[in-house]
Coordinates of C-alpha atoms and ligand atoms in Angstrom, one line a residue:
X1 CA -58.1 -1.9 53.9
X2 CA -61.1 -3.9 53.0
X3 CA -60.1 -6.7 53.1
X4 CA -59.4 -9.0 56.2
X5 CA -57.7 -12.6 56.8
X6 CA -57.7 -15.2 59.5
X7 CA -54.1 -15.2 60.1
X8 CA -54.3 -19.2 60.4
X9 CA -55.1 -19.2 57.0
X10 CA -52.7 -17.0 55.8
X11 CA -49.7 -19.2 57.6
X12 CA -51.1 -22.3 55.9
X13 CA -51.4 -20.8 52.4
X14 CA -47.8 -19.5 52.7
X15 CA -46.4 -23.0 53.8
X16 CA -48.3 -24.4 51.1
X17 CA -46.8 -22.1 48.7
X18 CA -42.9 -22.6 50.3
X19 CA -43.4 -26.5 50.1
X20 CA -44.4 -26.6 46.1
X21 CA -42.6 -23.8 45.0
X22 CA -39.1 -23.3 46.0
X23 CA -38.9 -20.8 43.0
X24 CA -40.5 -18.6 44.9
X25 CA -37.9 -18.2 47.7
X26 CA -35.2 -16.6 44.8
X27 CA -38.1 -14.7 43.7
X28 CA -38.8 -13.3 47.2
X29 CA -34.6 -12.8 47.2
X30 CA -34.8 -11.0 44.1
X31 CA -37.5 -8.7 45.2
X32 CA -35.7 -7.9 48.8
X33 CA -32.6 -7.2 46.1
X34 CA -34.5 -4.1 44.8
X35 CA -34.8 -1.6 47.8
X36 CA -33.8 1.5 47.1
X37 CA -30.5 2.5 47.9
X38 CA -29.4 4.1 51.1
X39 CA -28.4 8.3 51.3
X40 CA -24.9 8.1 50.2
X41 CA -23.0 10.9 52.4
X42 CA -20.0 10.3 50.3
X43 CA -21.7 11.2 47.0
X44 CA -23.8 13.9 48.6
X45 CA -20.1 15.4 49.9
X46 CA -18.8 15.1 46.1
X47 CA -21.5 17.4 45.1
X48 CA -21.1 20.2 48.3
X49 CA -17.1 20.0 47.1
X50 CA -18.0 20.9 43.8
X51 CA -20.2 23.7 44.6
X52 CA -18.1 25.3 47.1
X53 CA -15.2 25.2 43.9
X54 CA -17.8 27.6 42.6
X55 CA -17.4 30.3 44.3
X56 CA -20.2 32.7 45.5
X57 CA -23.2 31.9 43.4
X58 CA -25.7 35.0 44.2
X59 CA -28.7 34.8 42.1
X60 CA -27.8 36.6 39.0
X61 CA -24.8 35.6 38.9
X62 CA -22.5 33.8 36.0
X63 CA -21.5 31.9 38.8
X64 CA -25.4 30.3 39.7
X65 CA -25.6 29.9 35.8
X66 CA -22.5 27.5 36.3
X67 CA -23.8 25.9 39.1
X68 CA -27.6 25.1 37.6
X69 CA -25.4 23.8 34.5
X70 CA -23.9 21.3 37.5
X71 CA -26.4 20.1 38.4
X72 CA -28.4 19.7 35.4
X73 CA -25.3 17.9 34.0
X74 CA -25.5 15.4 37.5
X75 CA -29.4 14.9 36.9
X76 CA -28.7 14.2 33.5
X77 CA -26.8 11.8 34.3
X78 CA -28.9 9.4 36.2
X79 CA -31.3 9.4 33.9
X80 CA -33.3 12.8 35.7
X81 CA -34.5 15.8 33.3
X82 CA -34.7 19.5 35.6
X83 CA -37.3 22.2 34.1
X84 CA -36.2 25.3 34.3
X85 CA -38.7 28.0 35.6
X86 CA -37.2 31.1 35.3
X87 CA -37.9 34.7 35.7
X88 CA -36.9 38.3 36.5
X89 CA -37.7 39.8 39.6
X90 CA -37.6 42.9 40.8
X91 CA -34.8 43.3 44.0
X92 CA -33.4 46.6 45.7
X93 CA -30.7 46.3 43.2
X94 CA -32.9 46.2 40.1
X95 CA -34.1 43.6 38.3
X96 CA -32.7 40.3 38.7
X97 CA -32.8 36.9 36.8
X98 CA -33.8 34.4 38.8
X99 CA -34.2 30.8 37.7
X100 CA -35.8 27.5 40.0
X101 CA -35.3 24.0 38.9
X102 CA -38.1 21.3 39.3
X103 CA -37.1 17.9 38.7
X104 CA -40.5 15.5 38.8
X105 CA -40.1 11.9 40.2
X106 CA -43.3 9.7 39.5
X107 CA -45.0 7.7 42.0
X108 CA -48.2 5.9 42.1
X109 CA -50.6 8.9 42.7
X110 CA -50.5 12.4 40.8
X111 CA -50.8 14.3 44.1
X112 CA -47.4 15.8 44.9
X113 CA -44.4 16.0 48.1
X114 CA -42.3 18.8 47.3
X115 CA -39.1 18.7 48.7
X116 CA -36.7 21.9 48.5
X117 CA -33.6 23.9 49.3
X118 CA -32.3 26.6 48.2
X119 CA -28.8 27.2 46.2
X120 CA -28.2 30.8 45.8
X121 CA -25.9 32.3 48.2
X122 CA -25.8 35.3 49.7
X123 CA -24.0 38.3 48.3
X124 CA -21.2 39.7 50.1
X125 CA -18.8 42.7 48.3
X126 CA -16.4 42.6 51.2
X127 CA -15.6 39.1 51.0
X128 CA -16.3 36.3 49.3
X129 CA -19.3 33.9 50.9
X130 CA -19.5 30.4 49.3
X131 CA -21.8 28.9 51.5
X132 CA -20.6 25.8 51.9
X133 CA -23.7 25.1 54.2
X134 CA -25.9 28.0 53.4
X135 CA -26.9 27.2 50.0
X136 CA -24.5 24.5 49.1
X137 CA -25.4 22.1 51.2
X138 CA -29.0 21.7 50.5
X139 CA -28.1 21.5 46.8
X140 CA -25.8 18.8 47.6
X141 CA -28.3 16.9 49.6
X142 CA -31.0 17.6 47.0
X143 CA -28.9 16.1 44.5
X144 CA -27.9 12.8 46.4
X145 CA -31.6 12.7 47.4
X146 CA -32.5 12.7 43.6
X147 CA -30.5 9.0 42.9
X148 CA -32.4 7.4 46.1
X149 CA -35.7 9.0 44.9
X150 CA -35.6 7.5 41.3
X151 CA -34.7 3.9 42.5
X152 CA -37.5 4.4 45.0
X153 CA -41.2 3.2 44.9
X154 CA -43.1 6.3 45.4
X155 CA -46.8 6.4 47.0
X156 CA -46.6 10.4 45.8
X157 CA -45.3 11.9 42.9
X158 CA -42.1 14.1 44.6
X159 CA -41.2 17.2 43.1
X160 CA -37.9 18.3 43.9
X161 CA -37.3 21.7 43.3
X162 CA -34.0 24.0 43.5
X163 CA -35.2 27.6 44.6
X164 CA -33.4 30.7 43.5
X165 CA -33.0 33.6 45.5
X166 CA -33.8 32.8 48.9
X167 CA -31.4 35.5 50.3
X168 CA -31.9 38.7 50.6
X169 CA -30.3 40.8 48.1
X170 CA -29.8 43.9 51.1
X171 CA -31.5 42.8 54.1
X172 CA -34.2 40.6 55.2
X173 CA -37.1 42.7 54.9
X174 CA -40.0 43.9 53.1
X175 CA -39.8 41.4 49.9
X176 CA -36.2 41.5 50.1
X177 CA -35.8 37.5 50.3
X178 CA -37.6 33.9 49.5
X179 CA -37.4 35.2 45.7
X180 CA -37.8 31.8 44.6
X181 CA -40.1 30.0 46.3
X182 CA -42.9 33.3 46.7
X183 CA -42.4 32.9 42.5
X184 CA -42.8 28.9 42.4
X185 CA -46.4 29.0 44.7
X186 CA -47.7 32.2 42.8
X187 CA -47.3 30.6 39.4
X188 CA -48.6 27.2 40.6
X189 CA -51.6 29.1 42.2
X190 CA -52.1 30.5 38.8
X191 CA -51.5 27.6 36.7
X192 CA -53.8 25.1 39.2
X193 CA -51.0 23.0 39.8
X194 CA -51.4 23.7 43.7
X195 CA -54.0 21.9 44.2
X196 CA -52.0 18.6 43.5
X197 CA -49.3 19.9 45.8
X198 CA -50.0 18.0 49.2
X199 CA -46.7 18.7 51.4
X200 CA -43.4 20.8 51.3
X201 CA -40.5 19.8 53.0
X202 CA -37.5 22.5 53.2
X203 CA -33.7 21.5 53.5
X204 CA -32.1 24.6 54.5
X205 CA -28.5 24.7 56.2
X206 CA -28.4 20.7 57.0
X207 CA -24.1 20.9 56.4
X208 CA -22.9 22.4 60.2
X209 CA -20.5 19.8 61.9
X210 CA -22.1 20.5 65.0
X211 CA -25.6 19.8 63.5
X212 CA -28.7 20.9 66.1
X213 CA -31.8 21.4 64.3
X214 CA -34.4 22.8 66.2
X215 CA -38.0 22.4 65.9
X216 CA -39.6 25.0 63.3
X217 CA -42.5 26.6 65.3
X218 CA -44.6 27.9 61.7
X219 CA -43.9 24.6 60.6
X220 CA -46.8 22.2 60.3
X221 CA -47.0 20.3 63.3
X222 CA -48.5 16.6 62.1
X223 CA -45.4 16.8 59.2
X224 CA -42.7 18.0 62.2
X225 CA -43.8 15.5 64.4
X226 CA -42.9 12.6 61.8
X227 CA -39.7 13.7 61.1
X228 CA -38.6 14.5 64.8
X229 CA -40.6 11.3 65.8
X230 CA -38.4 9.2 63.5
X231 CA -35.2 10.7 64.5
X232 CA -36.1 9.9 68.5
X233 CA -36.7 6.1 67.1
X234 CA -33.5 6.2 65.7
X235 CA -31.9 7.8 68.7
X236 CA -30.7 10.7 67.1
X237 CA -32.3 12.9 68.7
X238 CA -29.3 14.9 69.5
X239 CA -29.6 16.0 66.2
X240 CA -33.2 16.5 65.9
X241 CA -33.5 18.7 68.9
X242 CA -36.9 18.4 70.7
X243 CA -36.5 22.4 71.7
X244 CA -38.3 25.0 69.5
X245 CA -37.2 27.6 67.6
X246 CA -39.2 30.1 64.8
X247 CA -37.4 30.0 61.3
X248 CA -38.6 32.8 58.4
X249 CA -37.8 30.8 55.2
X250 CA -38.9 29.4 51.8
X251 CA -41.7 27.8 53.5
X252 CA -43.4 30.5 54.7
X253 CA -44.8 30.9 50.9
X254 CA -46.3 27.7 50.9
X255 CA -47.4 27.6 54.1
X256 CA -49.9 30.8 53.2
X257 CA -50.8 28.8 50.5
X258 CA -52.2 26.0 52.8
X259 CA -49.9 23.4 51.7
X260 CA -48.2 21.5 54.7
X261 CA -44.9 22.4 55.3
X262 CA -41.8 22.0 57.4
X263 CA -38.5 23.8 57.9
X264 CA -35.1 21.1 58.4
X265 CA -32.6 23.6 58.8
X266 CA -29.5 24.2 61.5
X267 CA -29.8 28.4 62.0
X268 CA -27.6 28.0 65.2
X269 CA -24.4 27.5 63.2
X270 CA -21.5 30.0 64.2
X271 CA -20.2 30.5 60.6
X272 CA -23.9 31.6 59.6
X273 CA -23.4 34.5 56.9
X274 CA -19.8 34.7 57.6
X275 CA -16.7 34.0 55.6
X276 CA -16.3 31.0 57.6
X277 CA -18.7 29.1 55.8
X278 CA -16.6 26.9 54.0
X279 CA -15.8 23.1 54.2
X280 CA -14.5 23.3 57.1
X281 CA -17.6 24.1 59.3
X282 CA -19.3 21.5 57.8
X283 CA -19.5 17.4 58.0
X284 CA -20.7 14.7 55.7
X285 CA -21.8 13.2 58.4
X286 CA -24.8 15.8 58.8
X287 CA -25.9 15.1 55.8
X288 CA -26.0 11.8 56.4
X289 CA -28.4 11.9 59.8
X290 CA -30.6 14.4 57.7
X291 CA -31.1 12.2 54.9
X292 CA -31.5 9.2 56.7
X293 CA -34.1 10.4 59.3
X294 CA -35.9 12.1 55.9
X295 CA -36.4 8.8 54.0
X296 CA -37.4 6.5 56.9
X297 CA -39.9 9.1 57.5
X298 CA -41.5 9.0 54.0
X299 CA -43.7 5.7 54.9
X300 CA -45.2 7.9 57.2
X301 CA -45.7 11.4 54.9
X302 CA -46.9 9.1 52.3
X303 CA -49.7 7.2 54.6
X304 CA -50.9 10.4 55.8
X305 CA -50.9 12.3 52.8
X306 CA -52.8 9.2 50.5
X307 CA -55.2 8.8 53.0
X308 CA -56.7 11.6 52.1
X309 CA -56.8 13.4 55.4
Ligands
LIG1 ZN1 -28.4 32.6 54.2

């Protein structure tokens, strides 16, 4: 700010203005007219339904390939083109084709907010997992996300990105998991593009009806205490829970590549990696409370990312 005003003045010029223009009140209407939509639960639940019809979509699968065709088709559709960044990556069970999608949303400055989720799901022989929060709902919300986004005024240019191949193929260990996002920061390392990259936030397992997410303790703490600050404003701090908890996820990656980072995901979820993981363990509702607390706490992101600290 370089600029400063006597606050008399200011109330003096703006009567002024009222008194010989009333054109300007409509005009004032008008502009109040455009903010952004709100998080639409009821879309976002549209999208987690559709999924879930899927079936089990483990990376590799001809069931993922139907599922980036989804929601290609629903970007598409509002006017939103996804790049497809895909590779294949060697897994315990051989090679694998793995593919992320990037969807770019312009803002004001070319510096970047990256916000992800994964929508692979796990692969289970002896039954079959669709992931109706792991993995479906962070592409639901992701999705829903996109519409508010693209109607929004962004400070930051927000990349959001659909990682492949979080899960572990066998077991999480070794390299055995985070397929996606360890491939998205290497090749932006190599390509430069990291250096516009300013701040990751994950979406990861946002869909349980008894939502409790706990503070991510690898998680940037400036960027967590935003999002958790927010939520206590908002008074839902019964679903941003103030006690801590340490998450390995796709933003570990980023994290070791110095970008800012935070993990919003529910990991104390009953049905977690079980066949239970269906509809029924899971609420629009959730997605609501996450995607409201995230966009009232973009102001915030957005000041402290384009001051340049
Ligand atoms: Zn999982």
């Amino acid at each position: 700010m370089s600029r400063r005003r006597s606050p008399q003045r200011t109330q003096s010029t703006l009567r002024l203005v009222f008194s010989a223009c009333s054109a300007c009140v409509a005009l004032i209407v008008v502009a109040g007219a455009q903010t952004p939509p709100k998080f639409d639960s009821n879309r976002a639940w549209g999208h987690l339904q559709h999924v879930v019809s899927i079936g089990p979509r483990p990376a590799g699968s001809a069931a993922i390939e139907q599922t980036r065709k989804y929601i290609k088709d629903q970007l598409s559709a509002i006017g939103l083109k996804a790049t497809e960044q895909a590779w294949d990556d060697e897994t315990p069970l051989g090679k694998v084709h793995m593919v992320n999608l990037i969807v770019s949303i312009p803002g004001a400055s070319r510096n970047r907010l990256a916000i992800t989720g994964h929508y692979d799901t796990k692969l289970f022989r002896e039954f079959p997992f669709v992931g109706a929060s792991d993995g479906g709902s962070s592409t639901a919300f992701l999705l829903e996300l996109a519409r508010v986004l693209k109607a929004r005024k962004n400070a930051l240019t927000i990349d959001l990105i659909f990682l492949d191949g979080e899960e572990a193929v066998i077991d999480w260990r070794g390299n055995d998991h985070t397929y996606g996002s360890r491939h998205y920061v290497e090749a932006a390392r190599r390509d430069g593009s990291l250096a516009s990259l300013k701040a990751m936030v994950l979406i990861d397992m946002i869909g349980d009806r008894d939502l409790g997410i706990r503070r991510d303790s690898y998680s940037t703490p400036w960027l967590t205490d935003i999002i958790w600050q927010t939520a206590a404003k908002m008074k839902l701090s019964n679903y941003f829970l103030p006690a801590p908890t340490t998450v390995e996820d796709d933003h570990l990656p980023f994290l070791s590549a110095g970008v800012p980072s935070v993990d919003i995901i529910d990991l104390d979820y009953e049905a977690w990696h079980t066949r239970r993981d269906t509809l029924d363990a899971v609420s629009a509702r959730s997605l609501q409370v996450v995607g409201d607390v995230l966009l009232a706490s973009l102001p915030q992101i957005e000041q402290r990312l384009t001051a340049g600290r």
